XYZ file of C-alpha atoms in Angstrom:
294
model
C 0.000 0.000 0.000
C 1.333 3.432 -0.906
C 2.511 5.452 2.122
C 0.526 8.540 1.111
C -2.663 6.496 0.852
C -2.041 4.892 4.228
C -1.578 8.314 5.793
C -4.727 9.616 4.078
C -6.673 6.738 5.556
C -5.389 7.459 9.023
C -6.074 11.186 8.629
C -9.755 10.401 8.150
C -9.867 8.313 11.296
C -8.051 10.885 13.398
C -9.643 14.010 11.917
C -11.966 14.379 14.905
C -9.092 13.912 17.334
C -7.019 16.574 15.579
C -9.941 18.998 15.681
C -10.286 18.332 19.400
C -6.614 19.149 19.933
C -6.993 22.410 18.007
C -10.028 23.314 20.090
C -8.121 22.607 23.309
C -5.221 24.751 22.059
C -7.577 27.664 21.350
C -9.168 27.346 24.789
C -5.727 27.207 26.422
C -4.631 30.359 24.548
C -7.761 32.260 25.592
C -7.388 31.211 29.241
C -3.705 32.178 29.203
C -4.484 35.574 27.674
C -7.188 36.191 30.255
C -4.902 35.318 33.162
C -2.137 37.549 31.788
C -4.579 40.454 31.557
C -5.637 39.830 35.160
C -2.020 39.936 36.357
C -1.289 43.053 34.284
C -4.409 44.796 35.582
C -3.503 43.884 39.162
C -0.051 45.410 38.770
C -1.391 48.590 37.176
C -3.951 48.818 39.968
C -1.118 48.915 42.495
C 1.708 50.586 40.566
C 1.413 53.604 38.282
C 2.214 53.209 34.588
C 5.222 55.535 34.857
C 6.758 53.526 37.709
C 5.984 50.115 36.231
C 7.843 50.856 32.977
C 11.191 52.096 34.198
C 13.817 52.534 31.478
C 16.868 52.411 33.758
C 15.746 49.188 35.435
C 15.036 47.566 32.063
C 18.474 48.531 30.802
C 20.204 46.918 33.781
C 18.159 43.679 33.563
C 18.162 43.198 29.780
C 21.777 44.251 29.230
C 22.908 42.161 32.197
C 21.140 39.031 30.884
C 22.610 39.517 27.398
C 26.139 40.008 28.761
C 25.833 36.859 30.877
C 24.514 34.798 27.953
C 27.165 35.988 25.497
C 29.979 35.299 27.959
C 28.600 31.903 29.028
C 27.587 30.341 25.691
C 28.774 30.319 22.066
C 26.686 32.462 19.748
C 25.582 29.382 17.808
C 23.942 27.850 20.879
C 22.146 31.101 21.650
C 20.764 31.271 18.114
C 19.765 27.604 18.264
C 17.959 28.256 21.542
C 15.886 30.996 19.921
C 15.134 28.701 16.981
C 14.226 25.786 19.269
C 11.881 27.932 21.365
C 10.163 29.013 18.161
C 9.940 25.385 16.993
C 8.450 24.289 20.327
C 5.487 26.593 19.653
C 5.117 26.024 15.914
C 6.260 22.486 15.122
C 4.402 19.274 15.879
C 6.351 16.035 16.243
C 4.571 13.793 13.737
C 4.620 10.313 15.267
C 2.001 9.148 12.777
C 4.149 9.940 9.744
C 7.179 8.331 11.410
C 5.364 5.080 12.205
C 3.897 4.694 8.735
C 7.199 5.603 7.121
C 9.048 2.849 9.015
C 6.154 0.460 8.395
C 6.422 1.075 4.659
C 10.190 0.511 4.819
C 9.558 -2.818 6.574
C 7.272 -3.899 3.732
C 9.767 -2.831 1.058
C 12.663 -4.609 2.788
C 10.592 -7.775 3.170
C 9.765 -7.780 -0.529
C 12.994 -6.585 -2.106
C 15.773 -6.634 0.525
C 17.538 -3.908 2.511
C 19.340 -2.394 -0.459
C 15.996 -1.635 -2.103
C 15.493 1.327 0.268
C 18.910 2.847 -0.472
C 17.276 5.291 -2.851
C 15.307 6.684 0.110
C 18.463 8.040 1.762
C 18.997 11.019 -0.533
C 15.286 11.894 -0.467
C 14.990 11.865 3.330
C 15.124 15.322 4.923
C 15.145 14.247 8.565
C 18.756 13.673 9.668
C 18.120 10.910 12.195
C 15.822 8.993 9.862
C 18.392 9.312 7.064
C 21.176 8.036 9.316
C 19.035 5.100 10.450
C 18.194 4.071 6.872
C 21.875 4.356 5.952
C 22.789 1.976 8.777
C 20.075 -0.417 7.624
C 21.643 -0.541 4.172
C 25.293 -0.670 5.293
C 25.295 -2.897 8.380
C 24.515 -6.597 8.642
C 24.594 -6.955 12.425
C 21.681 -5.381 14.376
C 23.846 -5.260 17.520
C 26.308 -2.882 15.878
C 23.432 -0.766 14.556
C 21.873 -0.549 18.018
C 25.126 0.695 19.541
C 25.522 3.416 16.923
C 21.875 4.515 17.164
C 22.069 4.669 20.968
C 25.186 6.830 20.735
C 23.490 9.057 18.170
C 20.415 9.488 20.399
C 22.582 10.269 23.417
C 24.485 12.913 21.439
C 21.228 14.485 20.257
C 19.885 14.425 23.822
C 22.909 16.382 25.039
C 22.526 18.821 22.160
C 18.829 19.377 22.931
C 19.731 19.968 26.582
C 21.938 22.956 25.740
C 18.905 25.137 25.054
C 17.478 24.247 28.466
C 20.809 25.229 30.035
C 20.586 28.656 28.408
C 17.137 29.287 29.863
C 18.219 27.920 33.266
C 20.977 30.531 33.245
C 18.399 33.246 32.493
C 16.244 32.020 35.394
C 19.248 32.089 37.737
C 20.723 35.481 36.853
C 17.502 37.497 36.447
C 16.702 37.802 40.186
C 20.364 38.599 40.930
C 20.379 41.324 38.294
C 17.172 42.640 39.813
C 18.962 42.995 43.141
C 21.852 44.757 41.408
C 19.358 47.204 39.921
C 17.898 47.720 43.386
C 21.342 48.500 44.820
C 22.097 50.922 41.985
C 18.794 52.705 42.610
C 19.455 52.943 46.345
C 22.938 54.347 45.731
C 21.447 56.984 43.442
C 18.799 57.730 46.063
C 21.396 58.272 48.812
C 23.353 60.572 46.535
C 20.345 62.822 45.946
C 18.709 63.097 49.379
C 18.316 66.830 48.949
C 16.285 66.550 45.748
C 12.783 65.077 46.291
C 12.189 64.478 42.567
C 15.394 62.476 42.180
C 14.621 60.514 45.341
C 11.315 59.309 43.845
C 12.991 58.470 40.519
C 15.738 56.394 42.100
C 13.344 54.753 44.567
C 11.107 53.620 41.705
C 14.079 52.280 39.766
C 15.377 50.452 42.850
C 12.142 48.654 43.655
C 11.015 47.879 40.120
C 14.330 46.214 39.235
C 13.650 43.373 41.676
C 10.163 43.004 40.215
C 11.568 42.779 36.681
C 14.091 40.135 37.699
C 11.428 37.987 39.355
C 8.983 38.345 36.465
C 11.572 37.369 33.852
C 12.727 34.375 35.874
C 9.314 33.009 36.874
C 7.008 34.084 34.053
C 9.365 33.700 31.078
C 12.458 31.579 31.774
C 10.903 28.832 33.934
C 7.908 28.213 31.597
C 10.268 28.112 28.598
C 12.478 25.570 30.385
C 9.444 23.341 30.863
C 8.414 23.821 27.242
C 11.891 22.987 25.937
C 11.975 19.897 28.159
C 8.639 18.724 26.731
C 9.816 19.424 23.179
C 13.026 17.493 23.851
C 11.084 14.534 25.275
C 8.867 14.397 22.180
C 11.879 14.428 19.885
C 13.663 11.709 21.880
C 10.562 9.522 21.816
C 10.475 9.840 18.046
C 14.169 8.937 17.800
C 13.619 5.845 19.928
C 10.630 4.821 17.820
C 12.769 5.048 14.692
C 15.552 3.087 16.370
C 13.249 0.252 17.471
C 11.582 0.051 14.071
C 14.843 0.017 12.109
C 16.366 -2.638 14.394
C 13.335 -4.899 13.954
C 13.593 -4.485 10.177
C 17.297 -5.404 10.380
C 16.314 -8.519 12.348
C 13.894 -9.407 9.526
C 10.866 -9.181 11.799
C 7.346 -8.874 10.414
C 5.941 -5.526 9.282
C 3.069 -5.987 11.758
C 5.462 -6.344 14.696
C 7.438 -3.310 13.486
C 4.219 -1.281 13.446
C 2.957 -2.527 16.820
C 6.306 -2.042 18.593
C 6.416 1.627 17.615
C 2.700 2.133 18.156
C 2.685 0.971 21.796
C 5.288 3.627 22.601
C 2.556 6.250 22.178
C -0.059 7.129 24.771
C -3.107 4.903 24.455
C -5.366 7.648 23.117
C -2.805 8.568 20.439
C -2.161 5.078 19.094
C -2.772 4.483 15.406
C -4.901 1.931 13.617
C -3.113 -0.870 11.835
C -3.600 -0.341 8.054
C -5.246 -3.692 7.407
C -7.743 -3.041 10.178
C -8.663 0.190 8.487
C -9.981 -1.717 5.518
C -12.806 -3.061 7.659
C -14.003 0.515 8.071
C -13.695 1.500 4.397
C -17.301 2.712 4.302
C -16.399 5.506 6.711
C -13.676 6.835 4.444
C -14.530 9.490 1.907
C -15.433 8.345 -1.586
C -12.748 8.164 -4.192
C -10.018 6.662 -2.002
C -8.420 3.721 -3.764
C -7.170 0.735 -1.812
C -4.128 -1.266 -2.766
C -3.319 -4.715 -1.545
C -0.153 -5.028 0.526
């Protein structure tokens, strides 16, 4: 069965589930926006707009964080962190596509041998999948393949963890920089005790710096650490699914066992339907879909 047709079949079955996820995402966004407005309104109800947005305090916090990041990490890691944060919001790890891709490879290898999928290597865009298919074509012993794939996954795990380390650094230094801003404001206050206007300016800068540091650490850095950890876990699960599937193909196991082994690694509600079982529900699939025999 053609991989695109298999995926189309599964899309019909999981269309309702995907719509439910989108609905939950919209609800989550609305709730988050509402809570942020509540927090913002509470702060403005206590602190005036002029005091809340203090330029000197922002300069100390933002410049201090940037200096710490640039000194602590290579520029490449910082840029990758920004890219990975963006990906964690925009990209979805497609387990479905991965499972059906490996399943189709298992069928092709069973029919025509491992070298028959060699042409897939140059067409594959995903690096880990491409490396796994290359090993399938080049290696005869599954034990050697497993060692290399485990080392590859471990290296990727360490690489994914670097972005979390960047955000952990932000969470650690932000409160400290807030205290530095407070000290700078107090020093300015003590130097201008005879000028009431300057006293109020420096007092506002001193107090708001600590607030900025705490907000950045707890409302930005810590949530992003959790999001990067979740994104990393999803990626690692996908890598392990690919590894298990490729090793079973190398051991000449059945395509059904390849599919089921990867499928049970998903949460129960996310598990896919085996392609041949989908044929029993062909009447529920939109008209015009053509079925091929495996």
